[in-house]
Short mmCIF file of C-alpha atoms in Angstrom, two decimals:
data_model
loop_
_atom_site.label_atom_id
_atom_site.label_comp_id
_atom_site.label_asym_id
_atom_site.label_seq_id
_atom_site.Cartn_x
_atom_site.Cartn_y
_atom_site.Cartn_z
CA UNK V 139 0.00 0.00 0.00
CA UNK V 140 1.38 3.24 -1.12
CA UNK V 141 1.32 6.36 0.96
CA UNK V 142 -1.01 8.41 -0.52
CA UNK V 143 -3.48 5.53 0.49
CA UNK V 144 -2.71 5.20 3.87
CA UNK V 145 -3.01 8.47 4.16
CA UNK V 146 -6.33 8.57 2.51
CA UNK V 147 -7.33 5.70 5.15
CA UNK V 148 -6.20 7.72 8.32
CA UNK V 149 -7.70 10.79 7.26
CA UNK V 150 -11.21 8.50 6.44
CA UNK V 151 -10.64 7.03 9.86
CA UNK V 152 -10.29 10.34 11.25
CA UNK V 153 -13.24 11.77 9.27
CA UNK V 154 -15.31 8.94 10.82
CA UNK V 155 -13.83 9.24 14.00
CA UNK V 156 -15.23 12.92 14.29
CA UNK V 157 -18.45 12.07 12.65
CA UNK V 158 -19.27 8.95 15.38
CA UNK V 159 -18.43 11.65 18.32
CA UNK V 160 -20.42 13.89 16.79
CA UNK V 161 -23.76 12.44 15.44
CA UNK V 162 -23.60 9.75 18.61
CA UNK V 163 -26.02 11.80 20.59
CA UNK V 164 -28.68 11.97 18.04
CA UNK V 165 -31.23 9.45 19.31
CA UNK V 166 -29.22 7.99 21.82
CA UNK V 167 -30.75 6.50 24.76
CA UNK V 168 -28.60 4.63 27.94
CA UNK V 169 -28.30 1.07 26.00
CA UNK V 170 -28.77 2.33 22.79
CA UNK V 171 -26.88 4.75 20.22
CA UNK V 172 -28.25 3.84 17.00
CA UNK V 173 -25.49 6.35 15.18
CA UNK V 174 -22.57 4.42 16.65
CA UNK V 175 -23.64 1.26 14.61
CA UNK V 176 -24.51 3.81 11.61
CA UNK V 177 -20.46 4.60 11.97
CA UNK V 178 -19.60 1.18 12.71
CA UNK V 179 -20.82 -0.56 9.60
CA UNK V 180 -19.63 1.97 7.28
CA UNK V 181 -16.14 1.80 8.52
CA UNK V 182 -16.20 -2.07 8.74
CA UNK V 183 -17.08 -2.49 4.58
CA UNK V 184 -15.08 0.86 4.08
CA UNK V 185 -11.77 -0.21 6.15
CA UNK V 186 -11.69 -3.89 7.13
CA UNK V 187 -12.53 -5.30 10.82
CA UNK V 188 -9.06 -3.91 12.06
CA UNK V 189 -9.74 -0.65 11.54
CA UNK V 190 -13.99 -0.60 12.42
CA UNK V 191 -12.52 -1.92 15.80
CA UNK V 192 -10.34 0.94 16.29
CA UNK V 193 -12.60 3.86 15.50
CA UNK V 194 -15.23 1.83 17.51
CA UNK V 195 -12.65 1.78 20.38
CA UNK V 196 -11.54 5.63 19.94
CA UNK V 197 -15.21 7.14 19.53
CA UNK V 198 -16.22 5.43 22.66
CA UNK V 199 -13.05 6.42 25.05
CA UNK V 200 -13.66 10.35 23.50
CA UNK V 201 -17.27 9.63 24.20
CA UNK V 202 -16.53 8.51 27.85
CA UNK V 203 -13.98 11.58 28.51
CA UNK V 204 -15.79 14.16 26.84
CA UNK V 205 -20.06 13.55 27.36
CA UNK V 206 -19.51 11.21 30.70
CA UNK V 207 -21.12 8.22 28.60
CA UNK V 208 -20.48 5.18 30.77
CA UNK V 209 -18.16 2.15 29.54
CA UNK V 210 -21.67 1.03 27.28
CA UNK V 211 -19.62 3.27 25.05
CA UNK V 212 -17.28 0.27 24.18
CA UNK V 213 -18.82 -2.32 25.12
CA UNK V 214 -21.68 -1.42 23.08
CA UNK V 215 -19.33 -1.25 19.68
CA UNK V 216 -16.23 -2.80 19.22
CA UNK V 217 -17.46 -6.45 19.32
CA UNK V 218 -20.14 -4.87 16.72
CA UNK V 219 -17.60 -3.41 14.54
CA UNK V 220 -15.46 -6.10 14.41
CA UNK V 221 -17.65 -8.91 13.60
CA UNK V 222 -19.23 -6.19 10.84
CA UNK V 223 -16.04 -6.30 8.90
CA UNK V 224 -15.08 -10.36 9.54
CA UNK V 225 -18.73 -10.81 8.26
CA UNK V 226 -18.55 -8.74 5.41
CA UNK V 227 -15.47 -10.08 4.07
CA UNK V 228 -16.20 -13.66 4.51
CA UNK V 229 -19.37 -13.09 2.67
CA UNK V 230 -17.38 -11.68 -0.09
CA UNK V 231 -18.72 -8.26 0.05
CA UNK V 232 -22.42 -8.92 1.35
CA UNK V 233 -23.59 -5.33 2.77
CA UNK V 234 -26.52 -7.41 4.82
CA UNK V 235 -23.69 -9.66 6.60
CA UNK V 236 -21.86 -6.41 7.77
CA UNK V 237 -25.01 -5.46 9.05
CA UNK V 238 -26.03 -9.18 10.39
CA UNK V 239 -22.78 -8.78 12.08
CA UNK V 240 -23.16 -5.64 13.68
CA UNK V 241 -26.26 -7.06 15.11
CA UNK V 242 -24.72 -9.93 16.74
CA UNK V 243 -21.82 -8.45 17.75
CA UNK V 244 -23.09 -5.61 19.56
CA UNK V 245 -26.80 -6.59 19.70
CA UNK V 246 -25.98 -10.21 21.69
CA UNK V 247 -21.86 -10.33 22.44
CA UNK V 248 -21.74 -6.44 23.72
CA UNK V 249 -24.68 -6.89 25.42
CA UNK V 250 -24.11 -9.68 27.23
CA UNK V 251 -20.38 -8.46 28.50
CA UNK V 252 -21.84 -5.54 29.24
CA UNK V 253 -23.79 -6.87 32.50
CA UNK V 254 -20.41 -7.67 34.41
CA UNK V 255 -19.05 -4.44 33.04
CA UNK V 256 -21.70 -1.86 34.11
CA UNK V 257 -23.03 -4.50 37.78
CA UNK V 258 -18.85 -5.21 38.75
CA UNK V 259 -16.80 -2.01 37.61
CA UNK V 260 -19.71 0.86 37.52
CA UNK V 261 -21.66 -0.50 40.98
CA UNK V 262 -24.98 -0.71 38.97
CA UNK V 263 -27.41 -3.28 40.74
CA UNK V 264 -30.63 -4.93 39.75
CA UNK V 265 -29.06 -6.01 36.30
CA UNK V 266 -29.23 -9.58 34.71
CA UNK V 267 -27.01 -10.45 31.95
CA UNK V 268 -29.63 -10.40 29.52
CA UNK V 269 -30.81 -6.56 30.73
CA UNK V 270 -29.39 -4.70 27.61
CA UNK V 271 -30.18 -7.32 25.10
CA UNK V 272 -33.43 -5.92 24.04
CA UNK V 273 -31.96 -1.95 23.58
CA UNK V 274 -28.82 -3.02 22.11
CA UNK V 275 -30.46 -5.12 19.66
CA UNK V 276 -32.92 -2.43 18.97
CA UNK V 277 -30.04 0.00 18.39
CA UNK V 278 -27.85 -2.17 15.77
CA UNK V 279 -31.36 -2.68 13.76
CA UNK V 280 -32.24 1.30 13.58
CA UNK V 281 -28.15 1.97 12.62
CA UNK V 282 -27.59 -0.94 10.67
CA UNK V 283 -31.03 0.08 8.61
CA UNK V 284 -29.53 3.37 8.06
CA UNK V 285 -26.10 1.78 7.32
CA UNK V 286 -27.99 -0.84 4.79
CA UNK V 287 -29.86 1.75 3.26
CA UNK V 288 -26.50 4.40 2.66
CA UNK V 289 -24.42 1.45 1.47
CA UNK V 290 -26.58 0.00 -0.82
CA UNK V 291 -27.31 3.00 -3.01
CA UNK V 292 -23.55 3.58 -2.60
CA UNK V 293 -22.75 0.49 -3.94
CA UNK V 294 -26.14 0.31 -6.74
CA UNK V 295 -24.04 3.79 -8.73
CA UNK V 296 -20.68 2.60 -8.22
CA UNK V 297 -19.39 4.83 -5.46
CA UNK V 298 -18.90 2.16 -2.87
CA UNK V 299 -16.43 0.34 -4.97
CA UNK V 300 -14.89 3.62 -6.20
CA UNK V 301 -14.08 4.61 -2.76
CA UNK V 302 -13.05 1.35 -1.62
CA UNK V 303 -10.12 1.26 -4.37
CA UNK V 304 -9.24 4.68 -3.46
CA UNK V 305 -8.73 3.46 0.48
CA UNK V 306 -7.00 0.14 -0.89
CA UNK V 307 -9.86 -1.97 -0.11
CA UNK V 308 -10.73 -4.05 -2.94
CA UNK V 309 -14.86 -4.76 -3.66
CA UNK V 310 -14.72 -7.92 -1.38
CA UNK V 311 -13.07 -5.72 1.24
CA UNK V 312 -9.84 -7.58 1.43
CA UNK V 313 -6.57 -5.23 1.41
CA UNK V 314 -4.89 -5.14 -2.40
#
């Protein structure tokens, strides 16, 4: 990979970075930030699973610092993200198995972990392990909607593939 592209690919990741922090408060409800998975999706068929993880993992430690979002912030994404992009490339470039991912990533894995996470390390009681099921799930199916919905048309005209070369990301999502 040349450095014009990884350039191009930080300054996407960036881009996306600023765009989760920024939209992530837009219908967001404790247990459910239907943006985040909006962000995730995109930058799991845009990037790779690698790289999904990451700006998963940043937007939800800037999240936590900056708006006082509890830890939901990454628990509630990077399993999402990451199983977004493993989906989508084993799938061969499936747009509905980034999203199918997303949804059992975040929607069943991040949910789950995030019972011992929020009852051990935040001192919240009355929880069960299946408490944030229901609004995480409910979350990953508004985003990943959106995320369908963007990526579809973007790929229908051409300009999913287009920008995928341009970041080194061939129409499969596997690096060149």
């Amino acid at each position: 990979m040349n450095s014009h592209t990884k350039l191009l690919r930080m300054v996407f990741m960036g881009m996306m970075i600023a765009l989760g922090v920024v939209i992530s408060p837009i219908l967001r409800v404790e247990g459910m930030c239907p943006m985040a998975h909006l962000i995730n999706i995109t930058c799991a068929v845009m990037l790779g699973p690698l790289e999904a993880f990451i700006c998963a993992f940043l937007i939800g430690i800037i999240r936590m610092a900056l708006m006082g979002i509890p830890p939901l912030a990454l628990t509630g994404a990077i399993f999402g993200a990451a199983l977004s992009g493993l989906l989508y490339r084993a799938s061969k470039g499936k747009i509905a198995f980034a999203c199918l991912g997303e949804v059992i990533g975040t929607g069943i894995i991040g949910a789950i972990v995030s019972y011992p996470v929020m009852a051990l390390l935040w001192g919240r009681s009355g929880l069960t392990w299946m408490f944030y099921v229901p609004s995480f799930i409910a979350g990953t199916l508004i985003g990943g909607s959106i995320a369908f919905i963007l990526l579809t048309v973007l790929q229908k005209n051409g300009a999913l593939k287009n920008i995928q070369q341009k970041l080194g990301v061939n129409i499969h999502g596997r690096l060149k």
